[in-house]
PDB file of C-alpha atoms in Angstrom:
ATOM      1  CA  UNK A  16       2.346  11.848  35.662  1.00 82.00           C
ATOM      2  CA  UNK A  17       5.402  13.281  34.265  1.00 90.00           C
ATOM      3  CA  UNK A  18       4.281  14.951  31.121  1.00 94.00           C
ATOM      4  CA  UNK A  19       6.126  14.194  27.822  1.00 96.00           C
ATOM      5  CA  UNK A  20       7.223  15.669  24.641  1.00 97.00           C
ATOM      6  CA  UNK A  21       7.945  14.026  21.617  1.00 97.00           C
ATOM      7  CA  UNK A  22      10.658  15.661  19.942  1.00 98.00           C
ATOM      8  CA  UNK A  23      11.644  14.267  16.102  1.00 96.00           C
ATOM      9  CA  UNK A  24      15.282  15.687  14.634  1.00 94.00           C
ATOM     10  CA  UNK A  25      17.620  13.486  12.602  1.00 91.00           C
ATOM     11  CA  UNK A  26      20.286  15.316  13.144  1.00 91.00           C
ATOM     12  CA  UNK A  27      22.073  14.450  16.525  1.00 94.00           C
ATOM     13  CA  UNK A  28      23.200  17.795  17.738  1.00 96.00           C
ATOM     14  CA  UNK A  29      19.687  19.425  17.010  1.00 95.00           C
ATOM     15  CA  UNK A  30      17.861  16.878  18.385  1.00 97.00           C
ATOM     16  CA  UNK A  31      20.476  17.221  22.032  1.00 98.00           C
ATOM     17  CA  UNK A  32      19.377  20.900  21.427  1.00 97.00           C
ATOM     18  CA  UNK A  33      16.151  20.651  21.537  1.00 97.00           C
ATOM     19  CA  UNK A  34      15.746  17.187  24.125  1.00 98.00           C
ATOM     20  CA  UNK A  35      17.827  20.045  26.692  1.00 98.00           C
ATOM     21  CA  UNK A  36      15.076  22.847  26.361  1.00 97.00           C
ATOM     22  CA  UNK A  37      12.208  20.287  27.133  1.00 98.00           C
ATOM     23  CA  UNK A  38      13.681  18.800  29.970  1.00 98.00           C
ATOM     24  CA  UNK A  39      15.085  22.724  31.475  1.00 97.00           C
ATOM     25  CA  UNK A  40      11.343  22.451  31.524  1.00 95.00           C
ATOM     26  CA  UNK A  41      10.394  19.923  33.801  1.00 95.00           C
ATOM     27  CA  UNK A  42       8.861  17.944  31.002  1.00 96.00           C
ATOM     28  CA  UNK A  43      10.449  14.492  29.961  1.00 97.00           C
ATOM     29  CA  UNK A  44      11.753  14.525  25.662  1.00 98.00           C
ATOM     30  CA  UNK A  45      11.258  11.633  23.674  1.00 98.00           C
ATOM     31  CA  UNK A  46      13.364  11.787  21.104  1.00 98.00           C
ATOM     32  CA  UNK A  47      12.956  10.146  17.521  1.00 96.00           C
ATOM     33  CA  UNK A  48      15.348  10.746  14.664  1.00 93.00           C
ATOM     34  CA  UNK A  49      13.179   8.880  12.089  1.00 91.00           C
ATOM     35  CA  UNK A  50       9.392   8.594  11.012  1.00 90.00           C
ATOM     36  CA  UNK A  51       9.450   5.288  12.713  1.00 92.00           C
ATOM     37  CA  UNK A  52      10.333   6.212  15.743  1.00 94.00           C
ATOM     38  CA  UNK A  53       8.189   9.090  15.596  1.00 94.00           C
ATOM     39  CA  UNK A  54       4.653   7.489  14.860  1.00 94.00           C
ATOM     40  CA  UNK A  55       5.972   4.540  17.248  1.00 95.00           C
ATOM     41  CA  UNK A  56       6.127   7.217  19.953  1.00 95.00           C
ATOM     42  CA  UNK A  57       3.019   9.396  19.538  1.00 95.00           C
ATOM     43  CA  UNK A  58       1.135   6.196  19.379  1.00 93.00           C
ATOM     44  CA  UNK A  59       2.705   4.792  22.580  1.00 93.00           C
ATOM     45  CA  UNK A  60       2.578   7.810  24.880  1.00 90.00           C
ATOM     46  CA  UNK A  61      -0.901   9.463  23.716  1.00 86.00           C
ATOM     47  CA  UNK A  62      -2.344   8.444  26.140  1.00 80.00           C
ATOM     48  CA  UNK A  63       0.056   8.428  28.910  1.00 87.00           C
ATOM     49  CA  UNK A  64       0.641  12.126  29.196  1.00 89.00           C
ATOM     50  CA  UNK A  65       1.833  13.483  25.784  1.00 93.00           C
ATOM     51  CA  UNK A  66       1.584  17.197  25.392  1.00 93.00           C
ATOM     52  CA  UNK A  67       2.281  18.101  22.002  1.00 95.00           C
ATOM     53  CA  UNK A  68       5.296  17.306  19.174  1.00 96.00           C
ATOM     54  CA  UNK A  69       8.386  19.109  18.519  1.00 97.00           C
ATOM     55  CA  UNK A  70       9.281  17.911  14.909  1.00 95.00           C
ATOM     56  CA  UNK A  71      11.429  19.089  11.846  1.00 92.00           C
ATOM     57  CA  UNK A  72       9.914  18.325   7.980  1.00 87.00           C
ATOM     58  CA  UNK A  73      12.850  16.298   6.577  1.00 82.00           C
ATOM     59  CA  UNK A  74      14.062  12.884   8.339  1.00 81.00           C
ATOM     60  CA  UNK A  75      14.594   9.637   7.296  1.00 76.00           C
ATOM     61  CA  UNK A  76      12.071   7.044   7.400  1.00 78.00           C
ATOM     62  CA  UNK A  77      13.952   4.194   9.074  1.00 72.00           C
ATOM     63  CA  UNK A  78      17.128   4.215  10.282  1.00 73.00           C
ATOM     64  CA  UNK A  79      19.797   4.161   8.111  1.00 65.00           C
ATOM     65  CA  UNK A  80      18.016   5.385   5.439  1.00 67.00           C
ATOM     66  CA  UNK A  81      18.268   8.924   3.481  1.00 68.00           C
ATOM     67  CA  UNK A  82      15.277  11.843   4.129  1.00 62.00           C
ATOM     68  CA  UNK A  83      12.880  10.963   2.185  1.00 64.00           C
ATOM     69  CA  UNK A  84      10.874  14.261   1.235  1.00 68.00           C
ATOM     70  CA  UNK A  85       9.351  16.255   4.089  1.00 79.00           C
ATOM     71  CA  UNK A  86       8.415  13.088   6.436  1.00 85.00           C
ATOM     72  CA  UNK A  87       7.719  15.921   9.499  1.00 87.00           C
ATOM     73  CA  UNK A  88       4.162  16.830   7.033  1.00 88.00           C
ATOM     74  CA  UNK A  89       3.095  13.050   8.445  1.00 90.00           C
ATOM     75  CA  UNK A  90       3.734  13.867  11.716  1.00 93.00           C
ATOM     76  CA  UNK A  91       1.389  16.786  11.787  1.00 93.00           C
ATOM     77  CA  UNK A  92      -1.216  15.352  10.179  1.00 92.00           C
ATOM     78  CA  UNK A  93      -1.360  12.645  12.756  1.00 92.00           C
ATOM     79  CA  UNK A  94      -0.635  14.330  15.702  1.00 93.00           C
ATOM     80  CA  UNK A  95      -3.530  17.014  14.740  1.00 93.00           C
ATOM     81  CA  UNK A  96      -5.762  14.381  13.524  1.00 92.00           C
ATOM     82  CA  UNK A  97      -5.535  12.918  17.329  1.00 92.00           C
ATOM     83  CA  UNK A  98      -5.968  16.541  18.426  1.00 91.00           C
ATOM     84  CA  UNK A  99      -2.186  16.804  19.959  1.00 93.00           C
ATOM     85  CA  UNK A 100      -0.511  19.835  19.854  1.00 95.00           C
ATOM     86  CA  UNK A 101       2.725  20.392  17.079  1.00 96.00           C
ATOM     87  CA  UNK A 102       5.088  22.866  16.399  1.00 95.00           C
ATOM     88  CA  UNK A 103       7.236  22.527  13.121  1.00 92.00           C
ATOM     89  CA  UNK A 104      11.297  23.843  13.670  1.00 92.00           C
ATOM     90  CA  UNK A 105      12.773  23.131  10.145  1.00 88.00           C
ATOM     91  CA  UNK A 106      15.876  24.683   8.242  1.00 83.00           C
ATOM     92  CA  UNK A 107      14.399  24.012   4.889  1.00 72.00           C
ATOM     93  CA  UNK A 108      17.717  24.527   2.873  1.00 62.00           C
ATOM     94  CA  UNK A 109      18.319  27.653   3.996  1.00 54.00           C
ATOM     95  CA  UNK A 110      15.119  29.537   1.628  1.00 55.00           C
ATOM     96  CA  UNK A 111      11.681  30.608   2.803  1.00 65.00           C
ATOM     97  CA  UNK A 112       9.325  27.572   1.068  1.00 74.00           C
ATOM     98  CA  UNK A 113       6.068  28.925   0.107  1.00 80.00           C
ATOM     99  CA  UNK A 114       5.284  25.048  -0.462  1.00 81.00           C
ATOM    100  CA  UNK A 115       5.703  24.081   2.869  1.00 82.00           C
ATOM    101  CA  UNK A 116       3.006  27.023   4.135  1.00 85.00           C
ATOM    102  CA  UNK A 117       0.849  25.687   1.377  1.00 89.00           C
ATOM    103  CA  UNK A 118       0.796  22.417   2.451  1.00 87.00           C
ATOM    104  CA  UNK A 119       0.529  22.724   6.922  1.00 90.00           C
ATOM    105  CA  UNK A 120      -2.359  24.965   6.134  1.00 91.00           C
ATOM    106  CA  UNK A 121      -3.996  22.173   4.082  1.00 92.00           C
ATOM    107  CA  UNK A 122      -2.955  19.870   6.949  1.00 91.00           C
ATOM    108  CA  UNK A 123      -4.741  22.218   8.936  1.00 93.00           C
ATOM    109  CA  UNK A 124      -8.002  22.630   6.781  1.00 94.00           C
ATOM    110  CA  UNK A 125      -8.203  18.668   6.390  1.00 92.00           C
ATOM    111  CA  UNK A 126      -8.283  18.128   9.891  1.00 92.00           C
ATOM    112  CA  UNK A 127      -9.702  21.487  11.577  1.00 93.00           C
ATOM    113  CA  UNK A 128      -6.974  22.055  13.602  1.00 93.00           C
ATOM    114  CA  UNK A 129      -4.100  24.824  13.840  1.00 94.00           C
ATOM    115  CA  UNK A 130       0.256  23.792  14.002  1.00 94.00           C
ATOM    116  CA  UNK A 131       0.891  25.895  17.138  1.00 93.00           C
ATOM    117  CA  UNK A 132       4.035  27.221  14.735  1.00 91.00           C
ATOM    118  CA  UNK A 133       6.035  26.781  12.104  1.00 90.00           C
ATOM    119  CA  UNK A 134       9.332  27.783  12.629  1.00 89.00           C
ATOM    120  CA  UNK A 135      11.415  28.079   9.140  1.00 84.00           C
ATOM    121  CA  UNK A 136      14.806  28.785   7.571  1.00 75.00           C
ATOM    122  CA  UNK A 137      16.324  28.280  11.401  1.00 80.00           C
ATOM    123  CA  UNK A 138      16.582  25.717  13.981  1.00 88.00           C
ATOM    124  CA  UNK A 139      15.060  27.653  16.645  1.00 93.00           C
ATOM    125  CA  UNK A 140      13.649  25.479  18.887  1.00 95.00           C
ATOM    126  CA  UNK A 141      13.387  27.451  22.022  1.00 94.00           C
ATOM    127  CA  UNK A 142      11.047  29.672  20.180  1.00 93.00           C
ATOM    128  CA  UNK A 143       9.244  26.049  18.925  1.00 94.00           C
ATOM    129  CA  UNK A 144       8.755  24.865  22.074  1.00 95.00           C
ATOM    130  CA  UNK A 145       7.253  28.366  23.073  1.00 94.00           C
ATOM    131  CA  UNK A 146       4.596  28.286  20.438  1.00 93.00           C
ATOM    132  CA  UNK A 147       3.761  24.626  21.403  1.00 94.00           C
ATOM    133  CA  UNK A 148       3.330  25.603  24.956  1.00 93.00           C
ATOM    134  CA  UNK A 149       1.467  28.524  23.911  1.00 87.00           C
ATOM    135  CA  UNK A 150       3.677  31.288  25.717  1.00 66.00           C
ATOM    136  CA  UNK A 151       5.312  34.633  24.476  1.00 47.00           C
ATOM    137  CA  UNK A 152       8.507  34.119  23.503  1.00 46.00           C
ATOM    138  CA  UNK A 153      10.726  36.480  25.555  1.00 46.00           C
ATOM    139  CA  UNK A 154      12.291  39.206  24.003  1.00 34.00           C
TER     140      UNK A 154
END
């Protein structure tokens, strides 16, 4: 079974960035640029070889529609709430958010389980997908 990766990005060249650097590793991307999309896909593919989620915080909910607040925070919740692996990439308006540590580690303290990173004030998602596979990043 080919083993998959959802990957959630609104933004089309981001989400091309980071769709690449999952499938340069073998793994197939399924990529979701809205909350939608997103819970559609973890829910589909659980079960059917899903290794973890690649996700940003802010996306619309549907498409067409504007971000709606930090939809990503969702994500994690379910995705560690059906014990799946996450990493968070976000470029929270270029500024360090305090609030956004605040609320992943209650995320994390709700449900018992660790993000495997939280990547912020860059879209780095070669270093994401390193935390969510649980290597060293390469230096």
């Amino acid at each position: 079974m080919v083993k998959k990766i959802v990957v959630v990005e609104d933004n089309p060249v981001e989400l091309q960035k980071a769709c690449d650097l999952v499938a340069a590793r073998g793994m197939m991307p399924l990529p979701c640029a809205t909350h939608k999309d997103a819970i559609e896909s973890i829910l589909s593919y659980q079960p059917k070889g899903l290794v973890g989620i690649l996700t940003d915080l802010h996306f619309p909910i549907a498409e067409g529609k504007n971000p709606e607040g930090a939809c990503g925070l969702h994500v994690v919740h379910l995705a560690l709430t059906m014990g799946m692996p996450v990493a968070i990439c976000s470029d929270i308006d270029h500024h360090y958010a305090t609030w956004a540590n605040d609320l992943v580690r209650d995320v994390e303290k709700a449900t018992g389980r660790k993000v495997a990173g939280f990547i912020q004030d860059s879209k780095n998602w070669e270093k994401a997908l390193a935390l969510l596979l649980d290597e060293k990043e390469e230096r």
